mmCIF file of N, CA and C in Angstrom:
data_model
loop_
_atom_site.group_PDB
_atom_site.id
_atom_site.type_symbol
_atom_site.label_atom_id
_atom_site.label_comp_id
_atom_site.label_asym_id
_atom_site.label_seq_id
_atom_site.Cartn_x
_atom_site.Cartn_y
_atom_site.Cartn_z
ATOM 1 N N MET A 1 136.445 -14.476 -145.110
ATOM 2 C CA MET A 1 135.181 -15.158 -145.250
ATOM 3 C C MET A 1 134.050 -14.322 -144.695
ATOM 4 N N SER A 2 132.933 -14.407 -145.331
ATOM 5 C CA SER A 2 131.757 -13.677 -144.886
ATOM 6 C C SER A 2 131.064 -14.458 -143.773
ATOM 7 N N GLU A 3 130.562 -13.741 -142.793
ATOM 8 C CA GLU A 3 129.855 -14.398 -141.693
ATOM 9 C C GLU A 3 128.341 -14.320 -141.850
ATOM 10 N N HIS A 4 127.876 -13.886 -143.015
ATOM 11 C CA HIS A 4 126.440 -13.846 -143.265
ATOM 12 C C HIS A 4 125.936 -15.274 -143.444
ATOM 13 N N PRO A 5 124.766 -15.562 -142.911
ATOM 14 C CA PRO A 5 124.256 -16.933 -143.050
ATOM 15 C C PRO A 5 123.911 -17.246 -144.492
ATOM 16 N N THR A 6 124.282 -18.407 -144.925
ATOM 17 C CA THR A 6 123.923 -18.879 -146.256
ATOM 18 C C THR A 6 122.743 -19.829 -146.112
ATOM 19 N N PRO A 7 122.103 -20.165 -147.215
ATOM 20 C CA PRO A 7 120.955 -21.083 -147.095
ATOM 21 C C PRO A 7 121.312 -22.405 -146.421
ATOM 22 N N GLU A 8 122.563 -22.857 -146.558
ATOM 23 C CA GLU A 8 122.956 -24.123 -145.941
ATOM 24 C C GLU A 8 123.101 -23.996 -144.429
ATOM 25 N N THR A 9 123.481 -22.801 -143.928
ATOM 26 C CA THR A 9 123.733 -22.644 -142.497
ATOM 27 C C THR A 9 122.532 -22.121 -141.718
ATOM 28 N N ARG A 10 121.493 -21.740 -142.393
ATOM 29 C CA ARG A 10 120.315 -21.194 -141.707
ATOM 30 C C ARG A 10 119.503 -22.265 -141.017
ATOM 31 N N GLY A 11 119.592 -23.470 -141.466
ATOM 32 C CA GLY A 11 118.781 -24.532 -140.886
ATOM 33 C C GLY A 11 117.540 -24.771 -141.728
ATOM 34 N N PRO A 12 116.781 -25.783 -141.386
ATOM 35 C CA PRO A 12 115.586 -26.094 -142.186
ATOM 36 C C PRO A 12 114.511 -25.022 -142.022
ATOM 37 N N ALA A 13 113.869 -24.722 -143.134
ATOM 38 C CA ALA A 13 112.774 -23.746 -143.103
ATOM 39 C C ALA A 13 111.531 -24.422 -142.545
ATOM 40 N N SER A 14 110.819 -23.707 -141.710
ATOM 41 C CA SER A 14 109.590 -24.267 -141.153
ATOM 42 C C SER A 14 108.488 -24.187 -142.195
ATOM 43 N N PRO A 15 107.745 -25.274 -142.397
ATOM 44 C CA PRO A 15 106.660 -25.238 -143.377
ATOM 45 C C PRO A 15 105.528 -24.337 -142.877
ATOM 46 N N ARG A 16 105.065 -23.462 -143.739
ATOM 47 C CA ARG A 16 103.994 -22.540 -143.356
ATOM 48 C C ARG A 16 102.766 -22.809 -144.216
ATOM 49 N N VAL A 17 101.625 -22.766 -143.584
ATOM 50 C CA VAL A 17 100.363 -22.942 -144.292
ATOM 51 C C VAL A 17 99.956 -21.587 -144.856
ATOM 52 N N PRO A 18 99.589 -21.529 -146.145
ATOM 53 C CA PRO A 18 99.129 -20.257 -146.696
ATOM 54 C C PRO A 18 97.889 -19.754 -145.951
ATOM 55 N N VAL A 19 97.839 -18.454 -145.746
ATOM 56 C CA VAL A 19 96.738 -17.853 -144.986
ATOM 57 C C VAL A 19 95.405 -18.118 -145.669
ATOM 58 N N GLY A 20 95.367 -18.016 -146.977
ATOM 59 C CA GLY A 20 94.121 -18.237 -147.706
ATOM 60 C C GLY A 20 93.565 -19.633 -147.505
ATOM 61 N N THR A 21 94.441 -20.618 -147.489
ATOM 62 C CA THR A 21 94.019 -21.999 -147.268
ATOM 63 C C THR A 21 93.437 -22.172 -145.873
ATOM 64 N N LEU A 22 94.100 -21.579 -144.907
ATOM 65 C CA LEU A 22 93.630 -21.670 -143.525
ATOM 66 C C LEU A 22 92.269 -20.988 -143.354
ATOM 67 N N VAL A 23 92.100 -19.818 -143.950
ATOM 68 C CA VAL A 23 90.832 -19.088 -143.838
ATOM 69 C C VAL A 23 89.717 -19.844 -144.559
ATOM 70 N N PHE A 24 90.006 -20.366 -145.754
ATOM 71 C CA PHE A 24 88.989 -21.110 -146.495
ATOM 72 C C PHE A 24 88.556 -22.352 -145.720
ATOM 73 N N GLY A 25 89.516 -23.056 -145.142
ATOM 74 C CA GLY A 25 89.186 -24.227 -144.328
ATOM 75 C C GLY A 25 88.353 -23.862 -143.117
ATOM 76 N N SER A 26 88.680 -22.741 -142.489
ATOM 77 C CA SER A 26 87.910 -22.289 -141.319
ATOM 78 C C SER A 26 86.474 -21.948 -141.703
ATOM 79 N N VAL A 27 86.309 -21.283 -142.841
ATOM 80 C CA VAL A 27 84.960 -20.935 -143.306
ATOM 81 C C VAL A 27 84.164 -22.208 -143.587
ATOM 82 N N ALA A 28 84.802 -23.192 -144.207
ATOM 83 C CA ALA A 28 84.111 -24.451 -144.501
ATOM 84 C C ALA A 28 83.696 -25.170 -143.216
ATOM 85 N N VAL A 29 84.569 -25.176 -142.217
ATOM 86 C CA VAL A 29 84.244 -25.827 -140.941
ATOM 87 C C VAL A 29 83.092 -25.107 -140.249
ATOM 88 N N VAL A 30 83.122 -23.778 -140.236
ATOM 89 C CA VAL A 30 82.054 -23.009 -139.584
ATOM 90 C C VAL A 30 80.720 -23.247 -140.291
ATOM 91 N N LEU A 31 80.732 -23.246 -141.619
ATOM 92 C CA LEU A 31 79.488 -23.519 -142.347
ATOM 93 C C LEU A 31 78.966 -24.920 -142.035
ATOM 94 N N GLY A 32 79.860 -25.891 -141.980
ATOM 95 C CA GLY A 32 79.450 -27.255 -141.632
ATOM 96 C C GLY A 32 78.849 -27.335 -140.239
ATOM 97 N N LEU A 33 79.485 -26.659 -139.282
ATOM 98 C CA LEU A 33 78.951 -26.656 -137.914
ATOM 99 C C LEU A 33 77.593 -25.961 -137.838
ATOM 100 N N LEU A 34 77.430 -24.881 -138.583
ATOM 101 C CA LEU A 34 76.133 -24.196 -138.588
ATOM 102 C C LEU A 34 75.048 -25.073 -139.210
ATOM 103 N N LEU A 35 75.396 -25.790 -140.276
ATOM 104 C CA LEU A 35 74.418 -26.698 -140.882
ATOM 105 C C LEU A 35 74.046 -27.829 -139.922
ATOM 106 N N LEU A 36 75.047 -28.405 -139.256
ATOM 107 C CA LEU A 36 74.751 -29.449 -138.271
ATOM 108 C C LEU A 36 73.926 -28.906 -137.110
ATOM 109 N N GLY A 37 74.261 -27.712 -136.653
ATOM 110 C CA GLY A 37 73.492 -27.094 -135.572
ATOM 111 C C GLY A 37 72.052 -26.857 -135.981
ATOM 112 N N GLY A 38 71.866 -26.469 -137.230
ATOM 113 C CA GLY A 38 70.510 -26.259 -137.723
ATOM 114 C C GLY A 38 69.711 -27.547 -137.790
ATOM 115 N N LEU A 39 70.379 -28.628 -138.176
ATOM 116 C CA LEU A 39 69.677 -29.910 -138.280
ATOM 117 C C LEU A 39 69.436 -30.558 -136.919
ATOM 118 N N LEU A 40 70.420 -30.528 -136.058
ATOM 119 C CA LEU A 40 70.313 -31.236 -134.779
ATOM 120 C C LEU A 40 69.553 -30.454 -133.714
ATOM 121 N N PHE A 41 69.751 -29.164 -133.675
ATOM 122 C CA PHE A 41 69.172 -28.352 -132.597
ATOM 123 C C PHE A 41 68.101 -27.380 -133.079
ATOM 124 N N GLU A 42 67.677 -27.544 -134.325
ATOM 125 C CA GLU A 42 66.669 -26.670 -134.927
ATOM 126 C C GLU A 42 67.055 -25.203 -134.785
ATOM 127 N N LEU A 43 68.324 -24.937 -135.017
ATOM 128 C CA LEU A 43 68.864 -23.584 -134.970
ATOM 129 C C LEU A 43 68.468 -22.857 -136.249
ATOM 130 N N VAL A 44 67.831 -21.693 -136.105
ATOM 131 C CA VAL A 44 67.381 -20.935 -137.263
ATOM 132 C C VAL A 44 68.159 -19.626 -137.316
ATOM 133 N N LEU A 45 68.923 -19.450 -138.399
ATOM 134 C CA LEU A 45 69.704 -18.233 -138.600
ATOM 135 C C LEU A 45 69.373 -17.643 -139.958
ATOM 136 N N ASP A 46 69.433 -16.340 -140.046
ATOM 137 C CA ASP A 46 69.218 -15.665 -141.318
ATOM 138 C C ASP A 46 70.463 -15.875 -142.188
ATOM 139 N N PRO A 47 70.309 -16.476 -143.375
ATOM 140 C CA PRO A 47 71.476 -16.751 -144.220
ATOM 141 C C PRO A 47 72.259 -15.495 -144.609
ATOM 142 N N ALA A 48 71.570 -14.382 -144.770
ATOM 143 C CA ALA A 48 72.268 -13.143 -145.133
ATOM 144 C C ALA A 48 73.195 -12.695 -144.005
ATOM 145 N N TYR A 49 72.728 -12.771 -142.773
ATOM 146 C CA TYR A 49 73.570 -12.391 -141.631
ATOM 147 C C TYR A 49 74.762 -13.336 -141.479
ATOM 148 N N VAL A 50 74.514 -14.617 -141.703
ATOM 149 C CA VAL A 50 75.597 -15.595 -141.606
ATOM 150 C C VAL A 50 76.648 -15.316 -142.675
ATOM 151 N N ALA A 51 76.208 -15.057 -143.901
ATOM 152 C CA ALA A 51 77.144 -14.784 -144.994
ATOM 153 C C ALA A 51 77.953 -13.522 -144.729
ATOM 154 N N VAL A 52 77.294 -12.459 -144.293
ATOM 155 C CA VAL A 52 78.004 -11.212 -144.006
ATOM 156 C C VAL A 52 78.997 -11.414 -142.864
ATOM 157 N N GLY A 53 78.584 -12.098 -141.821
ATOM 158 C CA GLY A 53 79.482 -12.344 -140.695
ATOM 159 C C GLY A 53 80.702 -13.158 -141.096
ATOM 160 N N LEU A 54 80.474 -14.220 -141.886
ATOM 161 C CA LEU A 54 81.601 -15.040 -142.335
ATOM 162 C C LEU A 54 82.542 -14.258 -143.239
ATOM 163 N N LEU A 55 81.995 -13.443 -144.126
ATOM 164 C CA LEU A 55 82.849 -12.654 -145.017
ATOM 165 C C LEU A 55 83.659 -11.620 -144.252
ATOM 166 N N VAL A 56 83.053 -10.998 -143.264
ATOM 167 C CA VAL A 56 83.788 -10.015 -142.451
ATOM 168 C C VAL A 56 84.907 -10.700 -141.676
ATOM 169 N N LEU A 57 84.610 -11.823 -141.047
ATOM 170 C CA LEU A 57 85.639 -12.543 -140.292
ATOM 171 C C LEU A 57 86.742 -13.081 -141.203
ATOM 172 N N ALA A 58 86.364 -13.596 -142.370
ATOM 173 C CA ALA A 58 87.372 -14.109 -143.301
ATOM 174 C C ALA A 58 88.250 -12.978 -143.821
ATOM 175 N N GLY A 59 87.655 -11.846 -144.148
ATOM 176 C CA GLY A 59 88.438 -10.704 -144.619
ATOM 177 C C GLY A 59 89.388 -10.187 -143.561
ATOM 178 N N ALA A 60 88.909 -10.082 -142.337
ATOM 179 C CA ALA A 60 89.777 -9.626 -141.245
ATOM 180 C C ALA A 60 90.914 -10.619 -141.014
ATOM 181 N N SER A 61 90.619 -11.903 -141.108
ATOM 182 C CA SER A 61 91.664 -12.917 -140.941
ATOM 183 C C SER A 61 92.713 -12.821 -142.041
ATOM 184 N N MET A 62 92.280 -12.569 -143.265
ATOM 185 C CA MET A 62 93.227 -12.429 -144.376
ATOM 186 C C MET A 62 94.118 -11.209 -144.185
ATOM 187 N N ILE A 63 93.539 -10.104 -143.736
ATOM 188 C CA ILE A 63 94.326 -8.891 -143.512
ATOM 189 C C ILE A 63 95.338 -9.117 -142.392
ATOM 190 N N ILE A 64 94.898 -9.682 -141.288
ATOM 191 C CA ILE A 64 95.806 -9.940 -140.161
ATOM 192 C C ILE A 64 96.894 -10.934 -140.569
ATOM 193 N N GLY A 65 96.533 -11.962 -141.314
ATOM 194 C CA GLY A 65 97.526 -12.934 -141.782
ATOM 195 C C GLY A 65 98.538 -12.315 -142.726
ATOM 196 N N GLY A 66 98.094 -11.419 -143.591
ATOM 197 C CA GLY A 66 99.015 -10.729 -144.491
ATOM 198 C C GLY A 66 99.982 -9.831 -143.749
ATOM 199 N N ILE A 67 99.477 -9.128 -142.755
ATOM 200 C CA ILE A 67 100.345 -8.265 -141.941
ATOM 201 C C ILE A 67 101.362 -9.110 -141.183
ATOM 202 N N ALA A 68 100.915 -10.213 -140.611
ATOM 203 C CA ALA A 68 101.829 -11.086 -139.864
ATOM 204 C C ALA A 68 102.897 -11.678 -140.787
ATOM 205 N N ALA A 69 102.518 -12.077 -141.989
ATOM 206 C CA ALA A 69 103.491 -12.629 -142.930
ATOM 207 C C ALA A 69 104.494 -11.566 -143.359
ATOM 208 N N GLY A 70 104.030 -10.343 -143.542
ATOM 209 C CA GLY A 70 104.936 -9.255 -143.894
ATOM 210 C C GLY A 70 105.932 -8.958 -142.796
ATOM 211 N N ARG A 71 105.485 -9.017 -141.577
ATOM 212 C CA ARG A 71 106.394 -8.772 -140.443
ATOM 213 C C ARG A 71 107.414 -9.899 -140.309
ATOM 214 N N ARG A 72 106.987 -11.129 -140.567
ATOM 215 C CA ARG A 72 107.916 -12.264 -140.481
ATOM 216 C C ARG A 72 108.979 -12.191 -141.567
ATOM 217 N N SER A 73 108.592 -11.781 -142.780
ATOM 218 C CA SER A 73 109.544 -11.774 -143.891
ATOM 219 C C SER A 73 110.585 -10.667 -143.742
ATOM 220 N N ARG A 74 110.295 -9.626 -142.984
ATOM 221 C CA ARG A 74 111.269 -8.556 -142.772
ATOM 222 C C ARG A 74 112.390 -8.967 -141.831
ATOM 223 N N ARG A 75 112.139 -9.942 -140.999
ATOM 224 C CA ARG A 75 113.157 -10.350 -140.009
ATOM 225 C C ARG A 75 114.228 -11.182 -140.620
#
């Protein structure tokens, strides 16, 4: 008999949230908070800077999430 784990003996797989979904949700939350901050506290931000900052952070998050997923799948 082979002692390699089969799908039945590995145990339940942990549900994972796709990285893209998590990043998109984070961007939506940050935009919502910035809009609320602008309305409640009269916060004035340049929309171009906000867009560039969000895109840079979202891109970096996607790259880091992809690397982490690749490392997990190799194990």
